[in-house]
Amino acid sequence: MQLKYSRQREAIKEFLCTRKDHPTADVVYRNVSEQYPNISLGTVYRNLTLLADLGEIQRLHMGDGQDHFDADTSNHYHFVCNQCGKVIDLDMDSIEQINDIAGMNFRGKIAGHVTYFYGTCEDCTQEKS
Amino acid sequence: MQLKYSRQREAIKEFLCTRKDHPTADVVYRNVSEQYPNISLGTVYRNLTLLADLGEIQRLHMGDGQDHFDADTSNHYHFVCNQCGKVIDLDMDSIEQINDIAGMNFRGKIAGHVTYFYGTCEDCTQEKS
DNA sequence: CTGCATGCAAATCTTTTGCATAAGA
DNA sequence: TCTTATGCAAAAGATTTGCATGCAG
């Protein structure tokens, strides 16, 4: 099967790149709708899935019921705030470290990993006090 | 609200403790049904959610469409095989390491985390060759 | 007795899919 | 012109929920 250009897909990808948070399919849909009023949610899902399969974006399963999408495909950690639900990227260079750790006890081929930290973000910590 | 004993909940918890893999709600349902033929899927979900909220079990969002449940609430990593879908616990003592890593760049309170490694498990690697 | 837990079924919500039409190559 | 992508609506799945009844305290 041969991939064809589509402006809808392009717009979806572009929108994701502008965001540092991790929008859900529905958020993508509502935003891209402003540029392409006739776009359908099905198309958004199809393209998000396609882009994720191509490795151009990351699909995140955070357990809040909806998948989230991230245009940053580099290995990085995610912090999910228990209070406000915000998702924050954690930058760190030592991603290799974690692969080493896993390698210690596991025999098999590790292709990738996803790490979520859960807790209270700085903003919510301040509000409490 | 006051918690009351229920044999169904007890059976669900016990079943989970016997398993080293991470059953889905439906698997729990089918198994506990053997002991309590009239138990309903709703009850299974209600209790799994309750037990997870109490911290007695862990709810895992692995991105295969169904949540998985784990009676082992200690911090540990999960390996998900891309080929057969199997989930394997990775034992490692150095869990603290990962908290240190996150602490380096993030200001806030980290309460817990979940790490999934994706790849090919040993069995599937062998079949291929 | 009083209230939480259950069973059942319906409702919700997210994501996927079938199909006729539009658009890219 | 040939094939992939879209839009729309229906379908599919997983999980939640309302309500009458059952069981624990």
Coordinates of C-alpha atoms (C1' of nucleotides) in Angstrom, one line a residue:
Chain A
M1 CA 0.0 0.0 0.0
Q2 CA 1.2 3.4 -1.1
L3 CA 0.9 6.5 1.1
K4 CA -0.7 9.6 -0.4
Y5 CA -0.4 13.2 0.8
S6 CA -3.4 14.6 2.5
R7 CA -3.8 18.2 3.8
Q8 CA -5.9 16.9 6.7
R9 CA -3.0 14.7 7.8
E10 CA -0.6 17.5 7.4
A11 CA -2.8 19.8 9.5
I12 CA -3.0 17.2 12.2
K13 CA 0.7 16.8 12.3
E14 CA 1.3 20.5 12.3
F15 CA -1.1 21.1 15.1
L16 CA 0.5 18.5 17.3
C17 CA 3.9 20.1 16.7
T18 CA 2.6 23.4 18.1
R19 CA 1.6 21.8 21.3
K20 CA 3.9 21.0 24.2
D21 CA 1.1 19.2 26.1
H22 CA -0.4 16.0 24.9
P23 CA -3.7 16.5 23.3
T24 CA -6.4 13.8 23.0
A25 CA -7.9 12.9 19.6
D26 CA -10.9 15.0 20.4
V27 CA -8.8 18.1 21.1
V28 CA -7.0 17.6 17.9
Y29 CA -10.3 17.2 16.1
R30 CA -11.8 20.4 17.5
N31 CA -8.7 22.4 16.7
V32 CA -8.1 21.1 13.2
S33 CA -11.8 21.7 12.6
E34 CA -11.2 25.4 12.7
Q35 CA -9.1 25.1 9.6
Y36 CA -11.0 22.2 8.0
P37 CA -14.6 22.5 9.2
N38 CA -15.7 19.3 7.4
I39 CA -13.0 17.1 8.8
S40 CA -14.4 14.1 10.6
L41 CA -13.4 12.5 13.9
G42 CA -12.9 9.3 12.0
T43 CA -10.3 10.9 9.8
V44 CA -8.5 12.3 12.8
Y45 CA -8.3 8.9 14.4
R46 CA -7.2 7.3 11.2
N47 CA -4.4 9.7 10.8
L48 CA -3.3 9.7 14.4
T49 CA -3.1 6.0 14.2
L50 CA -1.2 6.1 10.9
L51 CA 1.3 8.7 12.1
A52 CA 1.9 6.7 15.3
D53 CA 2.5 3.6 13.2
L54 CA 4.9 5.5 11.0
G55 CA 6.7 6.6 14.2
E56 CA 6.1 10.3 13.5
I57 CA 4.1 10.8 16.7
Q58 CA 3.8 8.9 20.0
R59 CA 0.5 7.5 21.3
L60 CA 0.3 7.6 25.1
H61 CA -2.0 5.5 27.2
M62 CA -2.2 7.4 30.4
G63 CA -5.2 5.7 31.9
D64 CA -7.6 8.6 31.9
G65 CA -9.8 6.9 29.4
Q66 CA -8.5 8.7 26.3
D67 CA -5.3 8.2 24.4
H68 CA -3.0 11.2 24.2
F69 CA -0.7 12.1 21.3
D70 CA 2.7 13.6 21.4
A71 CA 4.7 14.9 18.4
D72 CA 7.9 14.6 20.3
T73 CA 9.0 11.1 19.5
S74 CA 12.3 11.3 21.3
N75 CA 12.6 9.1 24.4
H76 CA 11.5 11.1 27.3
Y77 CA 9.5 10.6 30.5
H78 CA 6.0 11.9 31.2
F79 CA 4.8 13.3 34.5
V80 CA 1.1 13.1 35.1
C81 CA -0.4 15.3 37.8
N82 CA -2.9 13.5 40.0
Q83 CA -4.7 16.8 40.9
C84 CA -5.0 18.7 37.6
G85 CA -4.3 15.9 35.1
K86 CA -1.6 17.9 33.4
V87 CA 1.0 16.0 31.5
I88 CA 4.6 17.3 31.6
D89 CA 7.6 16.2 29.7
L90 CA 10.6 15.4 31.8
D91 CA 13.8 16.0 30.0
M92 CA 16.7 13.8 30.8
D93 CA 19.8 12.7 29.0
S94 CA 20.2 9.4 30.8
I95 CA 17.5 7.5 29.0
E96 CA 20.1 4.8 28.3
Q97 CA 20.3 4.2 32.0
I98 CA 16.9 2.7 32.1
N99 CA 17.6 0.3 29.3
D100 CA 20.7 -0.9 31.1
I101 CA 18.6 -1.5 34.2
A102 CA 16.1 -3.6 32.3
G103 CA 18.8 -5.5 30.5
M104 CA 20.1 -6.7 33.8
N105 CA 17.3 -9.1 34.5
F106 CA 15.5 -9.6 31.2
R107 CA 16.4 -11.7 28.3
G108 CA 14.7 -10.6 25.1
K109 CA 14.7 -7.6 22.8
I110 CA 13.7 -4.3 24.2
A111 CA 12.4 -2.0 21.4
G112 CA 11.2 0.9 23.4
H113 CA 9.5 1.9 26.6
V114 CA 7.2 4.4 28.1
T115 CA 7.4 5.8 31.6
Y116 CA 4.8 7.7 33.5
F117 CA 5.5 9.3 36.8
Y118 CA 2.4 10.2 38.9
G119 CA 2.3 12.8 41.6
T120 CA 1.5 16.4 42.3
C121 CA 2.8 19.0 40.0
E122 CA 4.4 22.2 41.3
D123 CA 1.4 24.4 40.6
C124 CA -1.0 22.1 42.5
T125 CA 1.5 21.7 45.4
Q126 CA 1.5 25.5 45.8
E127 CA -2.3 25.9 45.7
K128 CA -2.6 23.5 48.7
S129 CA -0.4 25.5 51.0
Chain B
M1 CA -18.9 5.7 53.3
Q2 CA -18.2 2.6 55.2
L3 CA -16.7 -0.5 53.6
K4 CA -18.4 -3.9 54.0
Y5 CA -17.1 -7.3 53.5
S6 CA -18.1 -9.2 50.4
R7 CA -17.1 -12.6 49.4
Q8 CA -17.1 -11.6 45.7
R9 CA -14.5 -9.0 46.4
E10 CA -12.5 -11.5 48.5
A11 CA -12.6 -14.0 45.6
I12 CA -11.5 -11.4 43.1
K13 CA -8.5 -10.4 45.3
E14 CA -7.6 -14.0 45.9
F15 CA -7.7 -14.8 42.2
L16 CA -5.5 -11.9 41.4
C17 CA -3.0 -13.1 44.0
T18 CA -2.7 -16.5 42.3
R19 CA -1.7 -14.9 39.0
K20 CA 1.7 -13.7 38.0
D21 CA 0.5 -12.3 34.7
H22 CA -1.8 -9.3 34.7
P23 CA -5.4 -10.4 33.9
T24 CA -8.0 -8.2 32.4
A25 CA -11.4 -7.5 34.0
D26 CA -12.9 -10.0 31.7
V27 CA -10.5 -12.8 32.6
V28 CA -11.1 -12.1 36.3
Y29 CA -14.8 -12.3 35.6
R30 CA -14.6 -15.6 33.8
N31 CA -12.5 -17.2 36.5
V32 CA -14.4 -15.9 39.5
S33 CA -17.6 -17.0 37.8
E34 CA -16.5 -20.6 38.3
Q35 CA -16.8 -20.0 42.1
Y36 CA -19.7 -17.6 42.0
P37 CA -21.7 -18.3 38.8
N38 CA -24.0 -15.4 39.4
I39 CA -21.3 -12.7 39.7
S40 CA -21.8 -9.9 37.2
L41 CA -19.2 -8.1 35.2
G42 CA -20.3 -4.9 36.8
T43 CA -19.4 -6.2 40.2
V44 CA -16.0 -7.3 39.0
Y45 CA -15.3 -3.8 37.7
R46 CA -16.7 -2.1 40.8
N47 CA -14.4 -4.2 43.0
L48 CA -11.4 -3.9 40.8
T49 CA -11.7 -0.2 40.8
L50 CA -12.3 -0.2 44.6
L51 CA -9.3 -2.3 45.3
A52 CA -7.1 -0.2 43.1
D53 CA -8.3 3.0 44.9
L54 CA -7.5 1.3 48.2
G55 CA -4.1 0.6 46.8
E56 CA -4.5 -3.2 47.3
I57 CA -4.0 -3.8 43.6
Q58 CA -2.5 -2.0 40.6
R59 CA -4.4 -1.0 37.5
L60 CA -2.3 -1.0 34.4
H61 CA -3.0 0.8 31.2
M62 CA -1.0 -0.9 28.6
G63 CA -2.7 0.4 25.5
D64 CA -4.2 -2.8 24.2
G65 CA -7.7 -1.6 24.8
Q66 CA -8.3 -3.2 28.1
D67 CA -7.0 -2.4 31.5
H68 CA -5.0 -5.0 33.3
F69 CA -4.8 -5.7 37.0
D70 CA -1.9 -6.7 39.2
A71 CA -2.0 -7.9 42.8
D72 CA 1.7 -7.0 43.1
T73 CA 1.6 -3.4 44.3
S74 CA 5.4 -3.1 44.9
N75 CA 7.2 -0.9 42.4
H76 CA 8.4 -2.9 39.5
Y77 CA 8.6 -2.7 35.7
H78 CA 6.5 -4.3 33.1
F79 CA 7.6 -5.8 29.9
V80 CA 5.0 -6.1 27.1
C81 CA 5.8 -8.4 24.2
N82 CA 4.9 -6.8 20.9
Q83 CA 4.3 -10.3 19.3
C84 CA 2.3 -12.3 21.8
G85 CA 1.1 -9.5 24.1
K86 CA 2.4 -11.2 27.1
V87 CA 3.2 -9.0 30.1
I88 CA 6.2 -9.9 32.2
D89 CA 7.3 -8.4 35.5
L90 CA 10.9 -7.2 35.6
D91 CA 12.4 -7.5 39.0
M92 CA 15.0 -5.0 39.9
D93 CA 16.2 -3.6 43.2
S94 CA 17.2 -0.3 41.8
I95 CA 13.8 1.3 41.6
E96 CA 15.1 4.2 43.6
Q97 CA 17.4 5.1 40.8
I98 CA 14.5 6.1 38.6
N99 CA 13.1 8.4 41.2
D100 CA 16.5 10.0 41.5
I101 CA 16.6 10.6 37.8
A102 CA 13.2 12.2 37.7
G103 CA 14.1 14.3 40.7
M104 CA 17.0 15.8 38.9
N105 CA 14.8 17.9 36.5
F106 CA 11.4 18.0 38.0
R107 CA 10.1 20.0 40.9
G108 CA 7.0 18.6 42.4
K109 CA 6.0 15.5 44.4
I110 CA 6.4 12.2 42.7
A111 CA 4.0 9.7 44.3
G112 CA 4.6 6.7 42.0
H113 CA 5.3 5.7 38.5
V114 CA 4.6 3.0 35.9
T115 CA 7.1 1.9 33.3
Y116 CA 6.4 -0.3 30.4
F117 CA 9.1 -1.7 28.2
Y118 CA 8.0 -2.9 24.8
G119 CA 9.8 -5.4 22.6
T120 CA 10.0 -9.1 21.8
C121 CA 10.0 -11.6 24.6
E122 CA 12.4 -14.5 24.6
D123 CA 9.9 -17.1 23.5
C124 CA 8.9 -15.1 20.4
T125 CA 12.5 -14.3 19.6
Q126 CA 13.2 -18.0 19.5
E127 CA 10.2 -18.9 17.3
K128 CA 11.4 -16.5 14.7
S129 CA 14.8 -18.2 14.2
Chain C
dC1 C1' -33.2 -2.5 60.9
dT2 C1' -29.9 0.4 57.9
dG3 C1' -26.9 0.8 54.4
dC4 C1' -23.4 -0.9 51.4
dA5 C1' -22.9 -4.5 47.7
dT6 C1' -24.8 -7.2 44.1
dG7 C1' -27.0 -8.6 39.6
dC8 C1' -28.9 -7.1 35.6
dA9 C1' -29.4 -4.2 31.9
dA10 C1' -29.1 0.0 29.9
dA11 C1' -26.2 3.9 29.1
dT12 C1' -21.7 6.1 28.1
dC13 C1' -17.6 6.9 25.9
dT14 C1' -13.8 6.2 23.0
dT15 C1' -12.1 4.2 19.0
dT16 C1' -12.8 1.6 14.7
dT17 C1' -15.0 0.5 10.4
dG18 C1' -18.0 0.0 6.0
dC19 C1' -19.2 2.5 2.2
dA20 C1' -19.9 5.9 -1.3
dT21 C1' -17.5 10.0 -2.8
dA22 C1' -13.5 13.2 -3.3
dA23 C1' -8.9 14.0 -4.1
dG24 C1' -3.8 12.8 -4.9
dA25 C1' -0.5 10.9 -8.3
Chain D
dT1 C1' -7.6 6.7 -14.6
dC2 C1' -6.4 4.2 -10.7
dT3 C1' -5.9 4.1 -5.8
dT4 C1' -5.8 6.0 -1.4
dA5 C1' -8.1 9.3 1.8
dT6 C1' -12.3 11.4 3.4
dG7 C1' -16.9 12.2 5.6
dC8 C1' -20.6 10.3 7.6
dA9 C1' -22.9 7.1 10.3
dA10 C1' -23.1 2.8 12.3
dA11 C1' -20.6 -0.7 14.9
dA12 C1' -17.7 -2.4 18.3
dG13 C1' -15.6 -2.6 22.9
dA14 C1' -14.6 -1.5 27.4
dT15 C1' -16.2 0.5 31.5
dT16 C1' -19.7 2.8 34.2
dT17 C1' -24.2 3.4 36.2
dG18 C1' -29.3 3.3 37.8
dC19 C1' -32.3 0.6 40.2
dA20 C1' -34.5 -3.0 42.8
dT21 C1' -33.0 -6.7 45.8
dG22 C1' -29.7 -9.2 48.9
dC23 C1' -26.6 -9.5 52.6
dA24 C1' -23.3 -7.6 56.2
dG25 C1' -23.0 -5.2 60.6

